[in-house]
Coordinates of C-alpha atoms and ligand atoms in Angstrom, one line a residue:
Chain A
M17 CA 0.0 0.0 -0.1
T18 CA 1.4 3.4 -0.9
D19 CA 1.5 6.3 1.5
E20 CA -1.0 8.0 -0.6
T21 CA -3.5 5.1 -0.4
K22 CA -2.9 4.9 3.3
A23 CA -3.8 8.6 3.7
Q24 CA -6.9 8.0 1.6
L25 CA -7.9 5.0 3.6
E26 CA -7.6 6.8 6.9
E27 CA -9.5 9.8 5.5
A28 CA -12.3 7.3 4.2
I29 CA -12.5 5.7 7.7
V30 CA -12.9 9.0 9.6
N31 CA -15.4 10.2 6.9
L32 CA -17.4 7.0 7.3
I33 CA -17.7 7.4 11.1
R34 CA -18.4 11.1 10.7
E35 CA -21.1 10.6 8.2
F36 CA -23.0 8.1 10.4
V37 CA -22.3 9.8 13.8
N38 CA -25.3 9.6 16.1
R39 CA -27.0 7.3 13.5
K40 CA -25.1 4.1 13.3
R41 CA -22.4 2.6 15.6
F42 CA -19.6 1.1 13.5
K43 CA -17.8 -1.9 15.0
P44 CA -14.2 -1.9 13.9
G45 CA -15.0 -5.1 12.1
D46 CA -17.6 -3.6 10.1
V47 CA -15.2 -0.7 9.2
V48 CA -12.7 -3.4 8.0
K49 CA -15.3 -5.0 5.8
E50 CA -16.5 -1.7 4.3
M51 CA -13.0 -0.6 3.6
E52 CA -12.1 -3.9 2.0
V53 CA -14.9 -3.4 -0.5
K54 CA -14.2 0.4 -1.1
F55 CA -10.5 -0.2 -1.7
S56 CA -10.7 -3.4 -3.4
A57 CA -9.0 -1.9 -6.5
S58 CA -5.9 -0.9 -4.6
D59 CA -5.2 -4.2 -2.9
V60 CA -5.7 -2.9 0.6
T61 CA -5.8 -5.9 3.0
K62 CA -7.6 -6.5 6.4
D63 CA -4.4 -5.9 8.2
D64 CA -3.9 -2.6 6.5
V65 CA -7.3 -1.4 7.6
K66 CA -6.7 -2.7 11.1
S67 CA -3.4 -0.8 11.4
A68 CA -5.0 2.3 10.0
I69 CA -7.7 2.0 12.7
R70 CA -4.8 1.6 15.2
E71 CA -3.0 4.8 13.9
L72 CA -6.3 6.7 14.1
T73 CA -7.1 5.7 17.7
D74 CA -3.5 6.1 18.8
S75 CA -3.5 9.6 17.5
G76 CA -6.9 10.3 19.0
R77 CA -8.6 11.1 15.7
L78 CA -11.0 8.3 16.6
I79 CA -11.9 6.9 19.9
Y80 CA -13.6 3.7 21.1
G81 CA -17.0 3.4 22.8
Y82 CA -19.0 0.7 24.3
A83 CA -22.7 0.0 24.2
G84 CA -23.3 -3.8 24.3
G85 CA -20.4 -4.0 21.9
S86 CA -17.3 -2.0 21.1
F87 CA -17.6 0.7 18.4
L88 CA -15.6 3.7 16.9
S89 CA -16.5 7.2 17.2
L90 CA -15.3 10.7 17.0
P91 CA -13.8 12.4 20.0
E92 CA -16.2 14.9 21.7
Chain B
M30 CA -16.2 10.9 58.2
G31 CA -19.3 9.6 60.0
K32 CA -21.8 7.3 58.4
K33 CA -23.8 9.3 55.8
Y34 CA -26.7 6.9 55.3
E35 CA -28.6 4.4 57.3
T36 CA -28.1 1.0 55.7
P37 CA -30.1 -1.6 57.7
L38 CA -30.1 -4.2 54.7
L39 CA -26.4 -4.0 54.2
D40 CA -25.8 -4.3 57.9
E41 CA -27.3 -7.7 57.8
L42 CA -24.3 -8.7 55.5
K43 CA -21.8 -7.9 58.2
K44 CA -23.2 -10.6 60.5
G45 CA -21.6 -14.0 60.8
K46 CA -17.9 -14.9 61.1
W47 CA -16.8 -14.4 57.5
P48 CA -15.2 -11.4 55.9
S49 CA -17.9 -9.1 54.6
F50 CA -17.7 -6.7 51.6
V51 CA -19.9 -4.3 53.5
A52 CA -17.5 -4.1 56.4
E53 CA -14.7 -3.4 53.9
M54 CA -16.7 -0.8 52.1
E55 CA -17.4 1.0 55.3
R56 CA -13.7 1.0 56.1
A57 CA -13.0 2.5 52.7
A58 CA -15.8 5.0 53.3
E59 CA -13.9 6.4 56.2
T60 CA -11.5 8.1 53.8
S61 CA -13.4 8.1 50.5
E62 CA -16.5 10.1 49.9
M63 CA -17.2 8.2 46.8
T64 CA -17.5 4.9 48.8
G65 CA -19.8 6.6 51.3
D66 CA -22.2 7.4 48.5
L67 CA -21.6 3.8 47.1
L68 CA -23.0 2.4 50.3
G69 CA -26.0 4.7 50.1
Q70 CA -26.8 3.7 46.4
V71 CA -26.3 -0.2 47.1
E72 CA -28.6 0.1 50.0
Q73 CA -31.3 1.7 47.9
S74 CA -30.8 -1.1 45.3
Y75 CA -31.3 -3.7 47.9
K76 CA -34.4 -2.0 49.1
E77 CA -35.9 -1.6 45.6
K78 CA -34.4 -4.8 44.3
M79 CA -33.3 -2.9 41.3
G80 CA -29.7 -1.9 40.1
H81 CA -28.8 1.8 39.6
W82 CA -25.8 1.5 37.3
K83 CA -25.6 2.6 33.6
H84 CA -23.1 0.8 31.5
G85 CA -20.8 1.6 28.7
G86 CA -20.3 5.0 27.0
M87 CA -17.2 6.7 25.7
V88 CA -14.9 5.8 28.6
G89 CA -11.3 4.8 28.0
V90 CA -7.7 5.7 27.8
K91 CA -6.1 7.1 24.6
G92 CA -5.4 4.4 21.9
Y93 CA -7.0 1.6 23.8
G94 CA -10.5 0.3 23.2
S95 CA -10.5 -1.9 26.3
G96 CA -9.4 -2.2 29.9
I97 CA -11.8 0.3 31.2
V98 CA -15.4 -0.7 32.1
G99 CA -17.6 2.4 32.2
R100 CA -20.1 2.7 35.1
F101 CA -22.4 5.7 35.9
S102 CA -25.0 6.1 38.6
D103 CA -28.5 6.8 37.3
L104 CA -29.0 8.7 40.6
P105 CA -26.1 11.2 40.3
E106 CA -28.0 14.1 42.1
K107 CA -28.6 11.9 45.2
Y108 CA -25.3 10.1 45.2
P109 CA -22.8 12.5 43.4
G110 CA -19.8 10.5 44.7
V111 CA -20.7 7.6 42.3
K112 CA -21.8 9.7 39.4
E113 CA -18.8 8.1 37.5
F114 CA -17.7 4.9 39.0
H115 CA -15.7 3.2 36.4
T116 CA -13.5 0.0 36.8
V117 CA -9.9 -0.2 35.7
R118 CA -8.8 -3.8 34.7
I119 CA -5.1 -4.5 35.2
N120 CA -3.7 -7.6 33.5
Q121 CA -2.5 -9.9 36.3
P122 CA 0.8 -11.6 36.1
S123 CA 0.5 -15.4 35.2
G124 CA -0.5 -17.3 38.4
F125 CA -1.2 -14.2 40.3
F126 CA 2.3 -13.9 41.9
Y127 CA 3.3 -10.4 43.1
K128 CA 6.0 -8.7 45.0
S129 CA 4.6 -7.0 48.0
D130 CA 6.2 -3.8 46.7
S131 CA 4.1 -4.0 43.4
L132 CA 0.9 -4.5 45.3
R133 CA 1.6 -1.4 47.5
K134 CA 2.1 0.8 44.4
I135 CA -1.2 -0.5 43.0
V136 CA -3.0 0.1 46.3
D137 CA -1.5 3.6 46.5
I138 CA -3.0 4.4 43.1
G139 CA -6.4 3.1 44.2
E140 CA -6.4 5.2 47.5
K141 CA -5.2 8.3 45.8
H142 CA -7.2 8.4 42.5
A143 CA -10.2 6.0 43.1
S144 CA -12.6 4.6 45.7
S145 CA -10.0 2.7 47.7
L146 CA -11.8 -0.5 46.6
F147 CA -10.3 -3.4 44.7
N148 CA -11.3 -6.7 43.2
F149 CA -8.6 -9.3 43.7
H150 CA -9.3 -10.9 41.2
G151 CA -12.1 -10.3 38.9
S152 CA -13.6 -13.5 37.2
T153 CA -11.6 -12.6 34.1
G154 CA -8.5 -12.7 36.3
D155 CA -7.6 -9.0 36.2
I156 CA -7.0 -6.9 39.3
Q157 CA -9.8 -4.3 39.2
I158 CA -9.5 -0.8 40.6
L159 CA -13.0 0.2 41.4
G160 CA -14.7 3.6 41.5
V161 CA -12.6 5.7 39.0
K162 CA -13.8 9.0 37.7
T163 CA -13.3 9.7 33.9
S164 CA -10.8 12.5 34.7
E165 CA -8.5 10.2 36.6
L166 CA -8.2 7.4 33.9
E167 CA -5.2 8.7 32.0
T168 CA -3.3 9.4 35.2
I169 CA -3.9 6.0 36.5
F170 CA -3.0 4.3 33.3
Q171 CA 0.3 6.3 32.9
Q172 CA 1.3 5.3 36.5
L173 CA 0.5 1.6 36.0
V174 CA 2.6 1.6 32.9
S175 CA 5.5 3.4 34.6
F176 CA 6.0 0.4 36.8
G177 CA 5.4 -2.3 34.3
F178 CA 1.7 -3.1 34.4
D179 CA -0.8 -2.7 31.6
L180 CA -4.6 -2.8 31.2
G181 CA -6.4 -6.0 30.6
G182 CA -9.2 -6.7 28.1
S183 CA -12.9 -5.6 27.9
G184 CA -15.5 -5.1 25.3
S185 CA -15.5 -7.0 22.0
A186 CA -11.9 -8.1 22.4
L187 CA -9.7 -10.8 23.6
R188 CA -10.1 -10.8 27.4
T189 CA -7.1 -11.1 29.7
P190 CA -5.8 -14.6 29.2
S191 CA -5.6 -16.4 32.7
C192 CA -4.1 -19.6 34.2
C193 CA -3.8 -21.6 37.3
V194 CA -0.7 -21.5 39.6
G195 CA 0.4 -24.5 37.6
M196 CA 3.9 -25.7 37.8
A197 CA 4.9 -22.9 40.2
R198 CA 3.0 -24.4 43.1
C199 CA 1.1 -27.6 41.9
E200 CA 2.4 -31.1 41.4
F201 CA -0.7 -32.0 39.4
A202 CA 0.3 -29.6 36.5
N203 CA 0.7 -31.5 33.2
Y204 CA 2.2 -28.5 31.2
D205 CA 3.4 -25.1 32.0
A206 CA 0.2 -23.2 32.1
M207 CA 1.9 -19.9 33.3
H208 CA 4.4 -20.0 30.5
I209 CA 1.9 -20.4 27.6
C210 CA -0.5 -17.9 29.3
Y211 CA 2.2 -15.2 29.4
N212 CA 3.4 -15.9 25.8
I213 CA -0.1 -15.8 24.4
T214 CA -0.9 -12.6 26.4
Q215 CA 2.2 -10.9 24.8
A216 CA 1.5 -12.2 21.4
F217 CA -2.1 -11.0 21.2
Q218 CA -1.8 -7.5 22.7
D219 CA -3.6 -5.9 19.8
E220 CA -6.5 -8.3 19.9
M221 CA -6.9 -7.5 23.6
H222 CA -6.5 -3.7 23.6
R223 CA -8.1 -2.9 20.2
P224 CA -11.5 -4.6 20.0
I225 CA -12.2 -6.0 16.6
F226 CA -14.1 -9.2 17.4
N227 CA -17.9 -9.9 17.2
Y228 CA -17.8 -10.3 21.0
K229 CA -15.6 -11.3 23.8
F230 CA -13.1 -14.2 23.5
K231 CA -11.5 -15.9 26.6
F232 CA -8.6 -18.2 27.0
K233 CA -8.2 -20.1 30.2
F234 CA -5.3 -22.4 31.0
S235 CA -5.6 -25.0 33.6
G236 CA -2.8 -27.5 34.4
C237 CA -5.1 -30.5 35.0
G238 CA -8.6 -31.8 35.0
N239 CA -9.3 -30.1 38.4
D240 CA -9.5 -27.0 36.3
C241 CA -8.8 -24.4 38.8
T242 CA -9.6 -21.6 36.4
A243 CA -13.1 -23.2 35.7
S244 CA -12.2 -22.9 32.0
I245 CA -14.6 -25.7 30.8
A246 CA -17.5 -23.4 31.7
R247 CA -16.1 -19.9 31.4
A248 CA -13.5 -19.8 28.5
D249 CA -14.3 -19.7 24.8
M250 CA -11.1 -21.7 24.5
S251 CA -10.3 -24.0 27.5
I252 CA -6.9 -25.5 27.6
I253 CA -6.9 -28.3 30.2
G254 CA -3.9 -30.4 31.2
T255 CA -4.0 -34.2 30.5
W256 CA -1.5 -37.0 30.0
K257 CA -0.9 -39.8 27.4
D258 CA 0.8 -42.5 29.4
N259 CA -0.2 -44.2 32.6
I260 CA -1.0 -43.0 36.0
R261 CA 2.1 -43.4 38.3
I262 CA 1.2 -45.8 41.1
D263 CA 3.1 -46.2 44.4
Q264 CA 1.6 -49.5 45.6
G265 CA 3.2 -49.1 49.0
M266 CA 1.4 -45.8 49.5
V267 CA -1.7 -47.2 48.2
K268 CA -1.6 -49.8 50.9
E269 CA -1.0 -47.1 53.5
Y270 CA -4.2 -45.3 52.3
A271 CA -6.1 -48.6 52.4
K272 CA -5.3 -48.8 56.1
K273 CA -7.0 -45.4 56.8
M274 CA -10.0 -45.6 54.3
N275 CA -12.2 -47.7 52.3
L276 CA -10.7 -47.5 48.8
H277 CA -13.5 -49.2 47.2
K278 CA -16.0 -46.7 48.6
Y279 CA -14.0 -43.6 48.1
V280 CA -11.8 -44.3 45.2
T281 CA -12.4 -47.2 42.7
S282 CA -16.3 -47.1 42.8
K283 CA -16.1 -43.3 42.2
C284 CA -14.0 -43.6 39.1
P285 CA -16.4 -42.3 36.4
T286 CA -15.1 -44.9 33.8
K287 CA -14.9 -47.8 36.3
C288 CA -11.4 -48.6 35.1
M289 CA -9.8 -49.2 38.6
N290 CA -9.7 -52.2 40.7
Y291 CA -8.3 -52.7 44.1
S292 CA -7.5 -56.3 45.5
D293 CA -4.8 -58.0 47.7
T294 CA -2.4 -57.8 44.7
G295 CA -2.7 -54.1 44.7
L296 CA -4.3 -51.3 42.7
E297 CA -4.8 -52.0 39.0
I298 CA -5.9 -49.2 36.5
D299 CA -6.8 -49.9 32.9
D300 CA -5.3 -46.6 31.7
S301 CA -6.8 -47.0 28.2
N302 CA -10.2 -46.3 29.7
C303 CA -9.1 -43.6 32.2
S304 CA -10.5 -40.2 31.3
K305 CA -7.9 -38.3 33.4
C306 CA -10.6 -36.9 35.6
M307 CA -8.2 -36.5 38.6
H308 CA -10.6 -38.0 41.1
C309 CA -8.3 -40.9 42.3
I310 CA -5.2 -38.7 42.3
N311 CA -7.0 -36.0 44.4
V312 CA -8.0 -38.6 47.0
M313 CA -4.6 -40.3 47.2
P314 CA -2.0 -37.7 46.0
K315 CA 0.8 -39.5 47.8
A316 CA 0.1 -42.8 46.0
L317 CA -1.0 -41.7 42.6
R318 CA 0.4 -39.1 40.2
P319 CA -0.4 -38.1 36.6
G320 CA 1.7 -39.8 33.9
I321 CA 4.9 -38.2 32.6
K322 CA 3.8 -37.5 29.1
G323 CA 1.9 -34.4 29.8
G324 CA 0.1 -32.0 27.5
A325 CA -3.4 -30.4 27.3
T326 CA -6.8 -30.9 25.7
I327 CA -8.0 -28.0 23.9
L328 CA -11.8 -27.3 24.1
L329 CA -13.9 -24.7 22.6
G330 CA -17.1 -22.9 22.9
S331 CA -18.2 -22.4 26.6
K332 CA -20.0 -19.3 27.9
A333 CA -22.2 -18.0 30.6
P334 CA -26.0 -17.8 30.0
M335 CA -26.1 -14.2 28.6
V336 CA -27.5 -13.9 25.1
S337 CA -28.4 -17.6 24.7
G338 CA -28.2 -20.3 27.4
P339 CA -25.0 -21.6 29.1
R340 CA -22.6 -23.9 27.3
L341 CA -19.6 -26.1 28.2
S342 CA -16.7 -26.3 25.9
M343 CA -16.4 -29.3 23.6
V344 CA -13.1 -31.1 22.7
L345 CA -11.5 -29.9 19.7
V346 CA -7.9 -31.2 20.0
P347 CA -7.6 -34.3 22.4
F348 CA -4.0 -34.1 22.9
Y349 CA -1.9 -30.9 22.4
D350 CA 1.9 -31.3 23.0
V351 CA 2.4 -28.1 24.7
A352 CA 6.1 -28.6 25.6
E353 CA 6.9 -29.4 21.9
D354 CA 5.1 -26.4 20.7
A355 CA 6.8 -24.2 23.3
K356 CA 10.1 -24.9 21.6
N357 CA 8.7 -23.0 18.6
G358 CA 7.1 -20.1 20.5
Y359 CA 3.7 -21.8 20.4
Q360 CA 3.4 -21.1 16.7
W361 CA 1.1 -24.0 16.1
F362 CA -1.3 -22.8 18.8
K363 CA -1.2 -19.2 17.5
D364 CA -2.0 -20.4 14.0
F365 CA -4.8 -22.6 15.1
V366 CA -6.4 -19.8 17.0
G367 CA -5.9 -17.6 14.1
K368 CA -8.0 -19.9 11.8
I369 CA -10.8 -20.0 14.4
W370 CA -10.9 -16.3 14.7
E371 CA -10.9 -16.0 10.9
F372 CA -14.0 -18.2 10.7
W373 CA -15.6 -16.3 13.5
D374 CA -14.9 -12.9 11.8
E375 CA -16.2 -14.2 8.5
Y376 CA -19.4 -15.9 9.6
G377 CA -20.2 -14.7 13.1
V378 CA -22.7 -11.9 13.8
N379 CA -22.5 -9.0 16.4
R380 CA -22.6 -10.4 20.0
E381 CA -22.3 -14.0 18.9
R382 CA -19.8 -16.1 20.8
I383 CA -17.8 -18.7 18.9
G384 CA -19.7 -21.5 20.7
E385 CA -23.0 -20.0 19.5
L386 CA -21.7 -19.7 15.9
I387 CA -20.7 -23.3 15.8
Q388 CA -24.0 -24.3 17.1
R389 CA -25.7 -22.3 14.4
V390 CA -23.6 -23.4 11.4
G391 CA -23.0 -27.0 12.6
I392 CA -19.8 -28.5 13.9
G393 CA -19.2 -30.3 10.6
N394 CA -18.9 -27.0 8.6
F395 CA -16.8 -25.5 11.4
L396 CA -14.3 -28.3 11.5
E397 CA -14.0 -28.3 7.7
A398 CA -13.2 -24.7 7.7
I399 CA -10.5 -24.9 10.3
G400 CA -9.1 -28.1 8.8
L401 CA -9.6 -30.6 11.6
E402 CA -11.0 -34.1 11.1
P403 CA -14.0 -35.2 13.3
L404 CA -12.8 -37.4 16.1
P405 CA -14.6 -39.6 18.5
E406 CA -13.3 -37.5 21.4
M407 CA -15.3 -34.6 20.1
V408 CA -18.6 -36.4 21.1
S409 CA -19.5 -34.9 24.5
S410 CA -20.8 -38.1 26.1
P411 CA -19.6 -41.0 23.9
R412 CA -20.7 -43.6 26.4
G413 CA -24.1 -42.3 26.9
N414 CA -24.9 -41.7 23.3
P415 CA -24.5 -44.7 21.0
F416 CA -26.3 -43.0 18.1
V417 CA -23.4 -41.1 16.4
L418 CA -24.1 -40.2 12.8
Y419 CA -21.1 -40.2 10.6
E420 CA -21.2 -38.6 7.1
D421 CA -18.5 -39.2 4.6
Y422 CA -18.1 -35.7 3.3
V423 CA -14.7 -35.6 5.0
E424 CA -12.0 -37.3 2.8
A425 CA -10.8 -40.4 4.7
D426 CA -7.1 -39.6 4.1
E427 CA -7.2 -35.8 5.0
G428 CA -4.3 -35.1 7.2
Q429 CA -4.4 -33.1 10.5
G430 CA -2.1 -30.4 9.0
E431 CA 1.1 -29.5 10.8
S432 CA -0.3 -29.9 14.3
P433 CA 1.8 -31.5 17.0
Q434 CA -1.2 -33.6 18.1
G435 CA -0.3 -37.1 19.2
Ligands
LIG510 C1 -45.5 -53.3 20.7 C2 -45.0 -52.3 20.1 C3 -43.5 -52.0 20.2 C4 -42.4 -52.6 20.8 C5 -42.4 -53.7 21.7 C6 -41.3 -51.7 20.4 C7 -40.0 -52.0 20.9 C8 -38.9 -51.3 20.6 C9 -37.6 -51.6 21.1 C10 -37.2 -52.7 22.0 C11 -36.7 -50.7 20.5 C12 -35.3 -50.6 20.8 C13 -35.0 -49.5 21.9 C14 -33.7 -49.3 22.1 O1 -32.8 -49.3 21.2 O2 -33.3 -48.9 23.2 C15 -37.5 -49.9 19.7 C16 -37.0 -48.7 19.0 C17 -37.7 -48.0 18.1 N1 -39.1 -48.1 18.0 FE1 -40.3 -49.4 18.8 N2 -41.6 -50.8 19.6 C18 -42.9 -50.8 19.4 C19 -43.7 -49.9 18.7 C20 -43.3 -48.9 17.8 C21 -44.0 -48.1 17.1 C22 -45.5 -48.1 17.0 C23 -43.2 -47.2 16.6 C24 -43.4 -46.0 15.7 C25 -44.6 -45.6 15.3 C26 -41.8 -47.4 17.0 C27 -40.7 -46.8 16.7 C28 -39.5 -47.0 17.2 C29 -38.4 -46.3 16.7 C30 -38.3 -45.1 15.8 C31 -37.2 -46.9 17.4 C32 -35.8 -46.4 17.4 C33 -35.5 -45.7 18.5 C34 -34.1 -45.1 18.6 O3 -33.4 -45.3 17.5 O4 -33.8 -44.6 19.5 N3 -41.9 -48.6 17.8 N4 -38.8 -50.2 19.7
LIG511 C1 -44.4 -39.8 8.8 C2 -44.0 -40.1 10.0 C3 -42.5 -40.1 10.4 C4 -41.4 -39.8 9.8 C5 -41.2 -39.4 8.3 C6 -40.3 -40.1 10.6 C7 -38.9 -39.8 10.2 C8 -37.9 -40.1 11.1 C9 -36.5 -40.0 10.6 C10 -36.0 -39.6 9.4 C11 -35.8 -40.4 11.8 C12 -34.3 -40.4 11.9 C13 -33.7 -39.2 12.3 C14 -32.1 -39.3 12.5 O1 -31.6 -39.9 13.4 O2 -31.5 -38.9 11.5 C15 -36.7 -40.7 12.8 C16 -36.3 -41.0 14.1 C17 -37.1 -41.3 15.0 N1 -38.4 -41.4 15.0 FE1 -39.6 -41.0 13.4 N2 -40.7 -40.5 11.8 C18 -42.0 -40.5 11.8 C19 -42.9 -41.0 12.8 C20 -42.5 -41.3 14.0 C21 -43.4 -41.7 15.0 C22 -45.0 -41.8 14.9 C23 -42.7 -42.0 16.1 C24 -43.1 -42.4 17.5 C25 -44.4 -42.8 17.9 C26 -41.3 -41.7 15.7 C27 -40.3 -41.8 16.6 C28 -39.0 -41.7 16.2 C29 -37.8 -42.0 17.1 C30 -37.9 -42.5 18.6 C31 -36.7 -41.8 16.4 C32 -35.3 -41.9 16.8 C33 -34.6 -40.7 17.2 C34 -33.1 -40.9 17.5 O3 -32.3 -41.0 16.6 O4 -32.9 -41.0 18.6 N3 -41.2 -41.4 14.4 N4 -37.9 -40.5 12.4
LIG512 S1 -5.8 -26.9 37.6 FE1 -4.7 -28.7 38.3 S2 -2.5 -28.1 37.9 FE2 -3.7 -26.2 38.0 S3 -3.6 -25.6 40.1 FE3 -5.5 -26.6 39.9 S4 -5.0 -28.7 40.6 FE4 -3.0 -27.7 40.1
LIG513 S1 -8.2 -40.2 36.8 FE1 -10.5 -40.5 37.0 S2 -10.9 -41.9 35.3 FE2 -8.8 -42.1 35.6 S3 -8.4 -43.8 36.9 FE3 -8.6 -42.0 38.2 S4 -10.8 -41.9 38.8 FE4 -10.6 -43.2 37.0

């Protein structure tokens, strides 16, 4: 995966969460599945998406929440 | 600080000669306002027969999706001290061994930044610091990390793996439960701290069939010690036991597979029929010991009765040569677990435990997907169920893969 694809991937993940904020709780697993489809043309793997989520949560752009199951959200 | 609330119902729980959580909470309340309010709220719950905790929310430390269990009072005006009353899970060391110095440091944190109440240990195995405000979470986390501790698991993630005291303290241990537990914990840090599963997943390692971690009923994957060769018998000591107790009544007749016989010539065991239940060894530990070819049985699928009913784990791998795999950093075990998680990820739905998924799709499909052959040991009660249906969709000569199963 190129640095450019990686940046696009991270952007797409944050946008997905932002678009559905307060409407749908995305499990990290759902995000992986969505991104695999969205980026199927640029051979992004499951592990790429997982490490993108890791970077986004480490840097605080996304946070985890819990309501019966774990989900991703935007910081308040 | 005097008593803030009258708590007649809780007071009942201080009677009797055993330690009481109420007495401990009252002692903590002497210095912690939070715990004073906690007593008030719990008394109200007992009176109304209703809980007053709200769960979950956006509570955690930066970067981690687990390790903190969010709890809020639904009566925050009445009991402001428990408005936020979260739990911090700390990953316990294998076998729960601590230096007193480490314990003092953890306790200092709890007294300074939380309610002064702890749970040693939670049913997941972790140490739990109870009663933490959201604003204190990062501070506590940074302090724990500074002296070598880390958070445990919570949420839809791998839960803190746990094990019995195993070879450190117990002569019954058939493999080094503490070593594999530690190794697996280190290997799966991401799975533990960054929830990505459908639901929780627990490993529990017990060194023998006594199953001190109760893994058979509580772990999605139960790893329980067993042996391949014969029970070691010291006939001299058997005779000594026979002088003190009725061996027929307390030992041989209680053998679940009736594979023992005691007569003038000594104790005989038909080891091919022994199910390694540990009963006879527990009764006569000086005369009997597990065999020397130790390993573990890997079982899958147990859970408590939350979403659907309770389940016990079923046998997946009858004999796993733990010591052999240890030479290779438990690589076989890690790959095996990886295949199971992949299947769960692919076919499981939200809040579905692995055992429930297998029940839904059928054990045949599951075994085929992870590349295991059906074995007689997988039948939960072979002696009680003669009607076992075999289908021949599994190729007869399909190997067991690269597993070190014996
Ligand atoms: C006088 C009448 C009957 C007698 C004496 C009789 C006796 C038996 C016996 C001894 C067995 C074997 C039980 C075992 O394996 O433990 C059996 C099995 C069976 N019987 Fe009957 N039976 C009678 C009538 C019927 C009727 C009317 C039906 C069906 C409408 C029936 C259906 C079956 C079935 C399906 C099995 C197999 C049970 C299994 O596989 O677990 N039987 N019967
Ligand atoms: C049109 C009527 C029936 C059909 C089509 C039918 C069909 C079947 C089939 C296919 C099985 C085998 C299940 C398996 O092990 O794969 C079975 C088992 C059995 N049936 Fe029936 N059956 C009928 C009526 C009955 C009746 C009337 C009785 C009892 C009065 C009965 C009692 C049993 C028993 C006891 C078994 C054995 C279950 C076991 O494997 O333990 N069946 N039946
Ligand atoms: S499970 Fe067995 S080996 Fe482990 S502590 Fe208990 S009795 Fe000992
Ligand atoms: S371990 Fe259990 S099954 Fe084996 S001989 Fe002893 S009592 Fe019987």
